[in-house]
Short mmCIF file of C-alpha atoms in Angstrom, two decimals:
data_model
loop_
_atom_site.label_atom_id
_atom_site.label_comp_id
_atom_site.label_asym_id
_atom_site.label_seq_id
_atom_site.Cartn_x
_atom_site.Cartn_y
_atom_site.Cartn_z
CA MET A 1012 -0.23 0.07 -0.09
CA LYS A 1013 1.35 3.24 -1.60
CA ARG A 1014 2.52 5.84 1.20
CA GLY A 1015 -0.86 8.71 1.00
CA THR A 1016 -2.87 6.73 -1.57
CA TYR A 1017 -5.21 5.55 1.09
CA ILE A 1018 -8.02 6.70 2.91
CA MET A 1019 -8.20 6.11 6.53
CA GLU A 1020 -10.30 4.89 9.11
CA ARG A 1021 -11.73 6.73 11.82
CA ILE A 1022 -8.86 7.81 14.31
CA ILE A 1023 -10.46 9.23 17.00
CA THR A 1024 -13.33 6.68 18.09
CA SER A 1025 -14.62 8.46 21.51
CA LEU A 1026 -14.48 11.29 22.88
CA LEU A 1027 -13.19 9.39 26.41
CA GLU A 1028 -10.09 9.23 23.25
CA THR A 1029 -8.17 11.92 25.24
CA ASP A 1030 -5.80 12.64 28.80
CA ALA A 1031 -7.55 12.50 31.59
CA TYR A 1032 -6.84 15.57 33.28
CA LYS A 1033 -8.82 17.42 30.59
CA PHE A 1034 -11.84 16.10 32.78
CA SER A 1035 -10.64 16.95 35.76
CA MET A 1036 -9.44 21.08 33.92
CA GLY A 1037 -12.78 20.59 32.14
CA GLN A 1038 -15.04 19.74 35.43
CA ALA A 1039 -13.31 23.19 36.55
CA ILE A 1040 -13.49 25.38 33.78
CA TYR A 1041 -17.30 24.47 33.96
CA HIS A 1042 -18.03 25.93 37.61
CA GLN A 1043 -15.27 28.40 37.60
CA PHE A 1044 -14.03 30.03 34.21
CA SER A 1045 -17.35 29.08 31.74
CA ASP A 1046 -17.28 32.33 30.00
CA TYR A 1047 -13.05 32.29 29.37
CA LYS A 1048 -12.15 32.18 26.20
CA THR A 1049 -8.96 30.62 24.89
CA THR A 1050 -6.43 30.49 21.62
CA TRP A 1051 -4.49 27.57 21.45
CA THR A 1052 -1.22 27.32 18.56
CA PHE A 1053 -0.03 24.11 16.99
CA LYS A 1054 3.33 23.89 17.00
CA CYS A 1055 6.71 20.76 15.41
CA ARG A 1056 9.62 21.18 16.83
CA ASN A 1057 11.05 18.72 14.74
CA LYS A 1058 12.96 21.03 11.92
CA ASP A 1059 13.35 18.07 9.70
CA VAL A 1060 9.71 17.33 9.44
CA HIS A 1061 7.78 18.59 6.85
CA PHE A 1062 3.74 18.48 5.92
CA THR A 1063 3.00 17.30 2.39
CA LYS A 1064 -0.62 18.68 1.34
CA GLU A 1065 -2.12 15.33 1.12
CA MET A 1066 -1.64 14.73 5.42
CA VAL A 1067 -3.17 18.86 5.92
CA GLU A 1068 -6.31 17.60 3.85
CA GLU A 1069 -6.71 14.19 6.03
CA ILE A 1070 -5.97 15.00 9.06
CA LYS A 1071 -8.89 17.89 8.18
CA ARG A 1072 -11.13 15.20 7.50
CA GLN A 1073 -10.40 13.38 10.52
CA ILE A 1074 -10.97 16.36 12.51
CA LYS A 1075 -14.22 17.25 10.79
CA ALA A 1076 -14.67 13.29 11.96
CA TYR A 1077 -13.97 13.40 15.80
CA CYS A 1078 -16.34 16.71 15.63
CA GLU A 1079 -19.39 14.73 14.44
CA LEU A 1080 -19.01 12.54 18.48
CA ARG A 1081 -20.87 12.54 21.35
CA PHE A 1082 -20.58 10.46 25.05
CA THR A 1083 -22.34 7.77 24.52
CA GLU A 1084 -24.42 6.71 28.35
CA GLU A 1085 -22.25 3.71 28.99
CA GLU A 1086 -18.93 6.45 28.96
CA LEU A 1087 -21.39 8.87 30.64
CA GLU A 1088 -22.10 6.63 33.60
CA TYR A 1089 -17.79 5.49 33.47
CA LEU A 1090 -16.73 9.22 34.12
CA GLU A 1091 -19.60 9.34 37.12
CA ASN A 1092 -18.45 6.35 38.99
CA ILE A 1093 -15.22 8.72 38.75
CA VAL A 1094 -14.96 10.08 42.40
CA TRP A 1095 -14.34 13.78 41.51
CA ILE A 1096 -16.56 14.07 38.55
CA LYS A 1097 -19.59 16.01 39.45
CA GLY A 1098 -23.38 15.34 38.11
CA SER A 1099 -23.82 18.91 36.80
CA TYR A 1100 -20.88 18.50 34.80
CA VAL A 1101 -21.61 14.79 33.08
CA ASP A 1102 -24.65 16.36 32.37
CA PHE A 1103 -22.91 19.29 30.60
CA LEU A 1104 -21.21 17.06 28.86
CA ARG A 1105 -24.11 15.37 27.50
CA LEU A 1106 -24.59 18.27 24.71
CA TRP A 1107 -21.13 18.43 24.34
CA GLN A 1108 -19.77 18.57 21.01
CA ALA A 1109 -17.23 19.55 18.99
CA ARG A 1110 -17.51 22.90 16.96
CA PHE A 1111 -15.25 22.49 13.81
CA ASP A 1112 -16.07 26.08 13.27
CA ASP A 1113 -13.68 26.83 16.23
CA PHE A 1114 -10.94 25.41 14.35
CA THR A 1115 -7.67 27.14 11.58
CA ILE A 1116 -6.04 23.86 9.52
CA ASP A 1117 -3.92 24.76 6.05
CA ASP A 1118 -0.87 24.51 5.12
CA ASN A 1119 1.06 28.66 5.82
CA ALA A 1120 3.74 27.40 7.80
CA GLU A 1121 7.09 26.46 8.22
CA CYS A 1122 6.46 22.79 8.55
CA GLY A 1123 4.10 22.89 6.08
CA LEU A 1124 0.46 22.30 8.56
CA ASN A 1125 -1.07 25.55 10.65
CA ILE A 1126 -3.11 24.67 13.05
CA GLU A 1127 -5.32 27.15 15.55
CA THR A 1128 -8.47 26.70 17.53
CA LYS A 1129 -9.70 30.04 19.14
CA GLY A 1130 -13.13 29.93 21.17
CA THR A 1131 -14.14 29.12 24.82
CA TRP A 1132 -11.46 27.89 26.99
CA LEU A 1133 -14.55 24.71 27.54
CA ASN A 1134 -14.17 23.75 24.27
CA THR A 1135 -10.57 24.88 22.86
CA SER A 1136 -9.21 22.84 25.95
CA MET A 1137 -10.98 19.19 24.33
CA TYR A 1138 -9.34 20.24 21.51
CA GLU A 1139 -5.48 19.63 22.37
CA ILE A 1140 -5.15 16.11 22.82
CA PRO A 1141 -7.23 14.44 19.88
CA THR A 1142 -5.52 17.26 17.98
CA LEU A 1143 -2.53 15.93 18.29
CA ALA A 1144 -3.10 12.28 18.41
CA ILE A 1145 -4.53 12.85 14.91
CA VAL A 1146 -2.01 14.45 13.36
CA ASN A 1147 0.88 11.95 14.61
CA GLU A 1148 -1.49 9.27 13.05
CA VAL A 1149 -1.51 10.48 9.94
CA TYR A 1150 2.27 11.71 10.04
CA PHE A 1151 3.60 8.58 10.41
CA ARG A 1152 0.85 6.79 8.08
CA MET A 1153 1.25 8.60 5.53
CA GLN A 1154 5.72 8.95 5.83
CA TYR A 1155 6.63 5.99 6.68
CA ASN A 1156 5.65 2.35 5.34
CA TYR A 1157 3.52 1.50 9.33
CA ASP A 1158 2.99 -2.26 9.04
CA GLU A 1159 7.01 -1.78 9.42
CA LEU A 1160 7.33 0.60 11.75
CA PHE A 1161 4.36 -0.99 13.77
CA GLU A 1162 6.13 -4.47 14.13
CA SER A 1163 9.58 -2.50 15.21
CA PHE A 1164 7.38 -0.88 17.83
CA LYS A 1165 5.50 -4.28 18.79
CA LYS A 1166 10.00 -5.43 18.76
CA ARG A 1167 11.08 -2.84 21.43
CA LEU A 1168 8.24 -2.61 22.90
CA ALA A 1169 8.44 -6.50 24.17
CA GLN A 1170 11.86 -6.19 24.52
CA LYS A 1171 11.31 -3.26 27.71
CA VAL A 1172 8.24 -5.14 29.23
CA GLU A 1173 10.55 -8.59 29.50
CA LYS A 1174 13.13 -5.85 31.97
CA VAL A 1175 10.36 -4.69 33.53
CA LYS A 1176 8.85 -8.11 34.40
CA ASP A 1177 11.95 -9.43 35.10
CA GLY A 1178 12.96 -6.63 38.13
CA THR A 1179 15.92 -5.22 35.77
CA TYR A 1180 14.15 -2.20 36.06
CA LYS A 1181 12.11 -0.63 39.09
CA LEU A 1182 10.00 1.57 38.61
CA ALA A 1183 7.56 2.36 41.60
CA VAL A 1184 4.65 3.16 40.22
CA PHE A 1185 3.91 4.32 36.77
CA SER A 1186 1.81 5.23 34.73
CA GLU A 1187 1.22 5.54 30.52
CA PHE A 1188 1.46 8.89 29.53
CA GLY A 1189 1.60 8.60 25.24
CA LEU A 1190 -1.48 9.79 23.24
CA ARG A 1191 -0.78 13.05 22.45
CA ARG A 1192 2.06 11.75 20.57
CA ARG A 1193 1.48 7.82 20.23
CA LEU A 1194 2.14 5.99 17.13
CA SER A 1195 -1.30 5.11 16.41
CA ALA A 1196 -3.96 4.16 18.04
CA GLU A 1197 -3.07 0.15 17.68
CA ALA A 1198 0.29 1.08 19.27
CA GLN A 1199 -1.27 2.69 22.20
CA ASP A 1200 -3.75 0.18 22.51
CA LEU A 1201 -1.07 -2.76 22.32
CA ALA A 1202 1.16 -0.67 24.35
CA VAL A 1203 -1.91 -0.46 27.97
CA LYS A 1204 -2.98 -3.76 27.38
CA THR A 1205 0.90 -5.14 27.45
CA LEU A 1206 1.36 -3.53 30.69
CA ALA A 1207 -1.88 -3.80 32.28
CA GLU A 1208 -1.36 -8.25 31.74
CA ALA A 1209 2.31 -8.15 32.68
CA ASP A 1210 3.10 -9.71 35.48
CA LEU A 1211 5.33 -7.00 36.37
CA LYS A 1212 8.41 -7.69 39.25
CA ASP A 1213 9.12 -4.32 41.46
CA SER A 1214 7.00 -2.57 39.79
CA LYS A 1215 3.09 -1.67 39.35
CA PHE A 1216 1.83 -0.09 36.45
CA LEU A 1217 -1.35 1.43 38.04
CA GLY A 1218 -2.74 2.90 34.71
CA THR A 1219 -3.29 5.29 31.78
CA SER A 1220 -3.49 9.13 30.37
CA ASN A 1221 -6.18 7.93 28.24
CA VAL A 1222 -9.18 7.94 29.81
CA TYR A 1223 -10.81 5.65 26.53
CA LEU A 1224 -8.23 2.62 27.50
CA ALA A 1225 -8.12 2.80 30.91
CA LYS A 1226 -11.97 2.71 30.73
CA LYS A 1227 -10.88 -1.20 28.12
CA TYR A 1228 -8.51 -2.58 30.13
CA ASN A 1229 -10.22 -1.46 33.51
CA VAL A 1230 -7.12 0.65 35.79
CA THR A 1231 -6.95 4.21 36.88
CA PRO A 1232 -7.74 7.29 33.97
CA VAL A 1233 -4.29 9.02 35.37
CA GLY A 1234 -3.92 12.95 35.00
CA THR A 1235 -4.94 15.87 37.31
CA MET A 1236 -3.67 19.68 35.46
CA ALA A 1237 -1.86 21.51 32.62
CA HIS A 1238 0.45 23.56 32.29
CA GLU A 1239 -2.72 25.65 30.45
CA TRP A 1240 -4.74 25.73 34.12
CA ILE A 1241 -2.14 27.68 35.76
CA MET A 1242 -1.26 29.92 32.61
CA CYS A 1243 -5.21 30.33 32.04
CA SER A 1244 -6.67 30.71 36.06
CA GLY A 1245 -3.91 32.85 36.29
CA GLN A 1246 -3.03 35.32 33.74
CA GLY A 1247 -6.33 34.78 32.31
CA ASN A 1248 -7.72 37.66 34.53
CA HIS A 1249 -6.02 41.12 33.00
CA LYS A 1250 -6.24 42.02 37.34
CA HIS A 1251 -3.78 39.78 38.58
CA ASN A 1252 0.04 39.48 39.00
CA PRO A 1253 1.10 37.30 36.24
CA ALA A 1254 3.99 36.13 38.85
CA TYR A 1255 0.78 35.09 41.14
CA SER A 1256 -0.56 32.53 38.72
CA ASN A 1257 0.12 29.30 40.35
CA TRP A 1258 -1.74 31.45 44.32
CA TYR A 1259 -5.13 32.10 42.21
CA ALA A 1260 -4.50 28.06 40.02
CA LEU A 1261 -4.62 26.66 43.24
CA ASP A 1262 -6.81 28.48 45.37
CA ALA A 1263 -9.23 26.94 42.37
CA TRP A 1264 -8.37 23.64 42.46
CA VAL A 1265 -9.00 23.31 46.23
CA LYS A 1266 -12.48 25.59 45.77
CA GLU A 1267 -12.99 22.63 43.26
CA TYR A 1268 -11.86 18.79 45.07
CA GLY A 1269 -10.67 19.99 48.52
CA ILE A 1270 -8.26 16.90 48.75
CA LEU A 1271 -9.52 15.37 46.31
CA ASN A 1272 -7.20 14.83 42.59
CA GLY A 1273 -4.44 16.76 44.23
CA THR A 1274 -1.27 16.49 42.27
CA ALA A 1275 -0.15 19.91 41.63
CA LEU A 1276 2.02 21.14 38.72
CA THR A 1277 5.11 23.05 39.94
CA ASP A 1278 7.35 24.48 36.40
CA THR A 1279 4.80 26.83 34.75
CA ILE A 1280 6.65 29.87 35.15
CA THR A 1281 9.39 28.31 37.13
CA THR A 1282 9.38 25.90 40.38
CA ASP A 1283 10.56 29.40 42.87
CA CYS A 1284 7.75 31.17 42.12
CA PHE A 1285 5.62 28.07 42.47
CA LEU A 1286 6.94 27.13 46.01
CA LYS A 1287 6.51 30.64 46.70
CA ASP A 1288 2.64 30.10 46.97
CA PHE A 1289 3.24 26.01 47.82
CA GLN A 1290 3.35 27.17 51.13
CA LEU A 1291 1.82 25.06 54.41
CA THR A 1292 -2.24 25.13 53.15
CA TYR A 1293 -1.73 23.75 49.74
CA ALA A 1294 0.95 21.43 50.79
CA THR A 1295 -0.82 19.76 52.68
CA LEU A 1296 -3.95 19.18 50.57
CA PHE A 1297 -2.12 17.56 47.57
CA SER A 1298 -0.88 14.83 47.75
CA GLY A 1299 1.75 15.02 45.97
CA VAL A 1300 4.07 17.36 42.86
CA ARG A 1301 4.59 17.37 39.25
CA HIS A 1302 8.30 17.39 37.64
CA ASP A 1303 8.47 18.18 33.69
CA SER A 1304 11.19 19.96 33.15
CA GLY A 1305 14.84 20.50 34.50
CA ASP A 1306 16.95 18.63 35.87
CA PRO A 1307 14.86 15.78 38.43
CA VAL A 1308 16.88 15.00 40.90
CA GLU A 1309 17.93 18.63 41.75
CA TRP A 1310 13.66 19.26 41.50
CA GLY A 1311 12.82 15.72 43.79
CA GLU A 1312 15.23 17.24 46.61
CA LYS A 1313 13.85 20.59 46.85
CA MET A 1314 10.94 19.84 46.95
CA ILE A 1315 11.54 17.10 50.15
CA ARG A 1316 13.67 20.09 51.19
CA HIS A 1317 10.61 22.30 51.03
CA TYR A 1318 8.04 19.72 52.62
CA GLU A 1319 10.74 19.42 55.38
CA GLY A 1320 10.74 23.31 55.62
CA LEU A 1321 6.39 22.82 56.43
CA GLY A 1322 7.33 20.34 58.93
CA ILE A 1323 5.73 18.30 56.25
CA ASP A 1324 7.19 14.31 56.00
CA PRO A 1325 8.21 13.93 52.80
CA LYS A 1326 7.56 10.42 52.88
CA THR A 1327 3.98 11.43 52.87
CA LYS A 1328 3.82 13.17 49.54
CA THR A 1329 4.46 11.84 46.24
CA LEU A 1330 7.20 13.28 43.44
CA LEU A 1331 5.64 12.18 39.93
CA PHE A 1332 8.32 12.66 37.01
CA SER A 1333 7.05 12.80 33.66
CA ASP A 1334 9.41 14.80 31.39
CA SER A 1335 11.01 12.93 28.56
CA LEU A 1336 10.86 9.75 30.90
CA ASP A 1337 12.48 5.87 29.75
CA PHE A 1338 12.47 3.12 32.16
CA GLU A 1339 16.48 3.34 32.71
CA ARG A 1340 15.91 7.41 33.23
CA ALA A 1341 12.68 6.25 35.47
CA ASP A 1342 14.62 3.38 37.25
CA LYS A 1343 17.10 5.28 38.34
CA LEU A 1344 15.57 8.46 39.95
CA PHE A 1345 13.29 5.74 41.71
CA ARG A 1346 16.79 4.31 43.18
CA HIS A 1347 17.61 7.57 43.71
CA PHE A 1348 14.35 9.05 45.57
CA ASN A 1349 12.92 5.73 47.16
CA GLY A 1350 12.48 5.76 50.79
CA LYS A 1351 12.91 9.98 51.27
CA ALA A 1352 9.89 9.87 49.62
CA ARG A 1353 6.63 8.12 47.04
CA VAL A 1354 7.65 8.33 43.56
CA GLY A 1355 5.75 7.74 40.37
CA PHE A 1356 6.26 7.94 37.02
CA GLY A 1357 4.07 9.23 34.07
CA ILE A 1358 6.22 7.75 30.80
CA GLY A 1359 5.07 8.53 27.97
CA THR A 1360 6.43 8.16 23.64
CA TYR A 1361 9.27 6.06 25.45
CA ILE A 1362 5.99 3.70 25.62
CA SER A 1363 3.62 5.20 22.68
CA ASN A 1364 5.90 5.54 19.97
CA ASP A 1365 9.46 4.11 20.12
CA THR A 1366 10.08 2.73 16.53
CA ASP A 1367 13.69 2.74 13.95
CA VAL A 1368 12.29 6.78 13.07
CA GLU A 1369 12.11 9.19 14.87
CA PRO A 1370 9.17 10.59 16.98
CA LEU A 1371 7.42 14.15 16.09
CA ASN A 1372 7.68 16.75 18.84
CA ILE A 1373 4.85 18.12 18.45
CA VAL A 1374 2.75 20.48 20.60
CA MET A 1375 -0.70 22.81 20.86
CA LYS A 1376 -0.47 25.56 23.56
CA THR A 1377 -2.50 28.32 25.24
CA THR A 1378 -1.32 31.51 22.80
CA ARG A 1379 -3.99 33.90 24.23
CA CYS A 1380 -7.15 34.25 26.64
CA ASN A 1381 -9.63 36.28 27.44
CA GLY A 1382 -7.83 38.61 24.43
CA GLN A 1383 -4.72 38.74 26.31
CA ASP A 1384 -1.21 36.65 25.60
CA VAL A 1385 -0.31 33.86 28.25
CA ALA A 1386 2.84 32.66 28.75
CA LYS A 1387 4.82 29.61 30.10
CA ILE A 1388 8.46 30.22 31.37
CA SER A 1389 9.13 26.18 33.37
CA ASP A 1390 12.70 25.50 34.77
CA VAL A 1391 14.66 25.31 31.08
CA LYS A 1392 14.44 27.82 27.72
CA GLY A 1393 12.45 26.31 25.07
CA LYS A 1394 9.42 24.97 26.39
CA GLY A 1395 7.59 28.35 26.61
CA MET A 1396 5.60 29.16 23.40
CA CYS A 1397 4.51 32.58 23.14
CA LYS A 1398 3.56 34.81 20.23
CA ASN A 1399 4.48 37.51 22.31
CA PRO A 1400 8.22 38.51 23.62
CA GLU A 1401 7.38 41.92 25.60
CA TYR A 1402 5.15 40.11 27.27
CA VAL A 1403 7.57 37.05 28.18
CA ASP A 1404 9.70 39.72 29.02
CA TYR A 1405 7.06 41.37 31.07
CA LEU A 1406 6.46 37.79 33.06
CA GLN A 1407 9.80 37.40 33.83
CA ARG A 1408 10.51 40.30 35.25
CA CYS A 1409 7.42 40.23 37.45
CA ILE A 1410 8.35 36.65 38.20
CA ASP A 1411 12.15 37.95 38.88
CA TRP A 1412 10.62 41.19 41.07
CA ARG A 1413 9.00 38.35 43.25
CA LEU A 1414 11.55 36.79 44.28
CA THR A 1415 14.58 38.59 44.40
CA HIS A 1416 12.31 41.02 46.56
CA GLU A 1417 8.81 39.18 48.25
CA THR A 1418 9.98 38.81 52.01
CA LYS A 1419 6.96 36.79 54.33
CA ILE A 1420 5.28 38.75 56.49
#
């Protein structure tokens, strides 16, 4: 079968086929920020990747098909049985449908693919993960011999899982986080099925961020908040000082969930700034923190010192690592932090798209909220995405001022 000469089957077949944190954030958005408007922008970070016009048309066709989907009653019942999901949000989802009119999709970009979505935060937040999954699968099916890629995927998956089964790698508790950058729906399904059924030594496979597959294989749907939550709830109100984005985000999260569903993301406007707001109340209420940029060992040791400084035993809190992990890196981190804190891992591309070719490094990020720029300034350069460098400079100056001038009262 020649690449690019066939019509693909529908890639996204269920509205549950998204990351769990989209429902976590979605419920809080519905209850507290339903009037917020956001713009999302696609970016391909690979320098040698080009999307053909045929790929762009197929991506457009697949997104139109996604926009036809509705939640089934069986899916809604599954969501309502998740302890932190409320009936009012489920009723909203019963009516919800993606709007293709919210999308702009064309070839007006350096990589050959431009995607932008504009609309309510309630809608546009839900588009990110299915869109990225569609882009990935279209690209790999049309650019390469997919059958050969899938065979290399299966071989590599079997080899790495065997090393967890025999105890070569000790991963403590880990989950699969690879929906947005998976080779294909078929590949991610196989990976989750294999891990869910494997008899693992010294490791526990908790679940997957893909709610559809969590339901299918009776494992835990894993995920709480993403950078968009801090960016929009903290910077979307133009009266807010953006250096306090984390406080606004944590406050709104606790109003929604109390002590439930609480893993805080630390690096949206640097972990140092996050720790200014992650004081005794929030550090007690949240069950742990997630690492997504910067040196993971330095970050983990910093978090342990912070908990200890607040009089909290770090052994009662979870350090969740999720930045570009493979089993070897996770094993080293577990061995380093074992006994110091609870340790968990969210492992994405290494599980869902490990083949003989390089995976795509694609993202879709919030670039505006309520008509104003928003930005992420993580613990390393290159992970942020904002169209207005003047706003990034303003945000950085606000952060710097707070870190150098703010003192405890």
